[in-house]
Coordinates of C-alpha atoms in Angstrom, one line a residue:
M101 CA 113.7 229.2 -113.8
H102 CA 113.1 233.1 -112.4
R103 CA 110.0 233.9 -110.5
I104 CA 109.1 237.8 -110.9
G105 CA 106.1 239.5 -108.5
L106 CA 104.0 241.5 -110.1
I107 CA 101.8 243.9 -108.0
S108 CA 100.2 247.3 -108.7
D109 CA 97.5 249.9 -106.9
T110 CA 97.6 248.6 -103.3
H111 CA 97.0 251.9 -102.2
G112 CA 97.7 251.3 -98.7
L113 CA 96.2 248.1 -98.7
L114 CA 98.5 245.0 -98.5
R115 CA 96.7 242.3 -98.0
P116 CA 98.3 239.0 -96.8
E117 CA 96.9 237.2 -99.8
A118 CA 99.2 238.8 -101.8
L119 CA 101.9 238.9 -99.3
A120 CA 101.1 234.7 -99.7
F121 CA 101.2 234.4 -103.6
L122 CA 104.4 236.9 -103.5
R123 CA 106.4 234.8 -101.3
G124 CA 109.1 233.0 -103.3
C125 CA 109.8 235.3 -105.5
E126 CA 112.8 236.2 -106.9
H127 CA 112.2 239.9 -107.4
I128 CA 109.1 241.7 -106.5
V129 CA 107.8 244.9 -109.1
H130 CA 105.6 246.8 -107.7
G131 CA 103.4 249.2 -110.3
G132 CA 102.8 252.5 -108.6
D133 CA 99.6 254.0 -106.2
I134 CA 101.6 252.4 -103.3
G135 CA 99.6 254.3 -100.7
D136 CA 102.1 253.8 -97.9
A137 CA 106.3 253.2 -97.3
N138 CA 105.4 250.7 -94.9
I139 CA 104.0 248.1 -97.7
L140 CA 107.6 248.9 -99.5
E141 CA 109.0 247.7 -96.6
A142 CA 106.6 244.4 -96.3
L143 CA 107.2 243.5 -100.0
A144 CA 111.3 244.4 -99.4
A145 CA 111.1 241.8 -96.5
I146 CA 110.0 239.3 -99.4
A147 CA 112.2 239.6 -102.3
P148 CA 113.9 242.7 -103.6
L149 CA 111.9 245.2 -104.9
T150 CA 111.7 248.2 -107.7
A151 CA 109.0 249.9 -107.0
V152 CA 107.6 253.6 -109.4
R153 CA 105.3 256.1 -107.9
G154 CA 101.6 256.4 -109.1
N155 CA 99.7 259.5 -109.8
N156 CA 98.6 258.7 -105.8
D157 CA 101.6 258.2 -104.1
R158 CA 102.4 261.8 -102.3
G159 CA 104.3 262.6 -99.6
A160 CA 107.9 262.7 -98.7
W161 CA 107.9 259.1 -98.9
A162 CA 106.8 259.0 -102.2
E163 CA 109.5 261.7 -103.5
A164 CA 111.9 259.0 -103.3
V165 CA 110.0 256.5 -105.3
P166 CA 110.9 256.8 -109.3
D167 CA 108.2 257.8 -112.0
T168 CA 109.9 254.7 -114.0
A169 CA 112.1 251.9 -113.2
L170 CA 114.3 249.9 -115.9
V171 CA 115.7 247.1 -114.4
E172 CA 117.4 243.6 -115.5
L173 CA 115.6 240.6 -114.2
G174 CA 116.3 236.5 -115.5
G175 CA 118.4 237.7 -118.2
L176 CA 115.8 240.3 -119.6
R177 CA 115.2 243.8 -119.1
L178 CA 111.7 245.1 -117.7
Y179 CA 110.1 248.6 -117.7
A180 CA 107.7 250.1 -115.1
I181 CA 105.7 252.8 -115.4
H182 CA 102.4 253.5 -113.2
D183 CA 100.5 255.0 -116.1
L184 CA 100.8 253.0 -119.7
A185 CA 99.1 256.5 -121.7
Q186 CA 102.9 257.9 -120.1
L187 CA 105.3 255.6 -122.0
D188 CA 108.1 257.7 -122.1
I189 CA 110.4 255.2 -124.1
D190 CA 110.1 252.9 -126.9
P191 CA 110.5 249.6 -125.2
V192 CA 111.3 247.8 -128.4
A193 CA 114.5 250.2 -129.3
A194 CA 115.3 250.1 -125.6
G195 CA 115.5 246.0 -125.9
V196 CA 112.6 246.1 -123.1
R197 CA 111.2 242.5 -123.1
V198 CA 108.4 243.3 -120.3
V199 CA 106.7 246.9 -119.4
V200 CA 104.4 246.8 -116.4
S201 CA 101.9 248.9 -115.3
G202 CA 99.1 249.6 -113.0
H203 CA 96.6 252.5 -112.9
S204 CA 93.5 251.3 -114.5
H205 CA 93.0 248.5 -112.0
R206 CA 92.2 246.0 -114.9
P207 CA 94.8 243.3 -115.1
R208 CA 95.7 242.6 -118.4
T209 CA 98.6 240.9 -120.6
E210 CA 99.1 241.8 -124.3
E211 CA 102.1 241.1 -126.6
R212 CA 103.2 243.9 -129.3
D213 CA 106.1 243.5 -131.2
G214 CA 108.0 241.2 -129.1
V215 CA 106.9 242.8 -125.6
L216 CA 105.0 241.8 -123.2
Y217 CA 102.6 244.6 -121.6
V218 CA 102.0 243.1 -117.8
N219 CA 98.7 244.9 -115.9
P220 CA 98.7 243.5 -112.4
G221 CA 95.6 244.5 -111.6
S222 CA 94.6 246.3 -108.4
A223 CA 95.9 244.2 -105.2
G224 CA 94.2 246.5 -102.7
P225 CA 90.8 247.9 -101.5
R226 CA 88.5 246.8 -104.6
R227 CA 87.3 249.2 -107.1
F228 CA 83.7 248.6 -108.9
R229 CA 83.7 245.5 -109.9
L230 CA 87.0 244.8 -110.9
P231 CA 89.0 241.7 -109.3
I232 CA 91.4 241.7 -106.7
S233 CA 94.9 240.5 -108.6
A234 CA 98.6 240.4 -108.5
A235 CA 100.7 238.4 -111.1
E236 CA 104.1 236.9 -112.0
L237 CA 106.3 236.5 -114.7
K238 CA 108.2 233.0 -114.9
I239 CA 111.5 233.4 -117.2
D240 CA 113.1 230.0 -118.2
D241 CA 115.5 230.2 -121.1
G242 CA 114.3 233.6 -122.5
V243 CA 111.0 232.8 -122.5
V244 CA 108.4 234.8 -120.5
T245 CA 104.9 233.4 -119.4
P246 CA 103.0 235.7 -117.6
R247 CA 100.4 234.6 -114.9
I248 CA 97.4 237.1 -113.7
V249 CA 96.1 235.5 -110.5
E250 CA 92.6 236.8 -108.4
L251 CA 93.6 237.2 -104.8
V252 CA 90.3 237.7 -103.6
K253 CA 87.0 235.7 -105.1
G254 CA 83.9 237.6 -105.9

């Protein structure tokens, strides 16, 4: 069993609840709008980290963060991009099993054509009445089970 942590839209705020949730993950994927290089350092101290740059990530530190990332985790291919509307590959043709995105701040999982699309929502400052959330993928013998977790109630 593999456990992959998913987080997005921290916007410079890495909550203790998010850190606690991500502990024990084999790998962490950040879906962009990171907000600060210190967040990347804190997440990388927990587990190997893959991060993509969001539309609000600017400055010298952000230039080193790619717009997209393709990684192999738990025996499957995962593609990360901040804004799903800018998806620049055909996931099915590329052999991608999971696409991780952020941007909307709305947590969501959806499977289409054998590809699982996961937006962990926003783990940073609250936006409107949207939840503060993160997600995980549990991968067991090729079966992927996503779970979105509300980190802060109310």
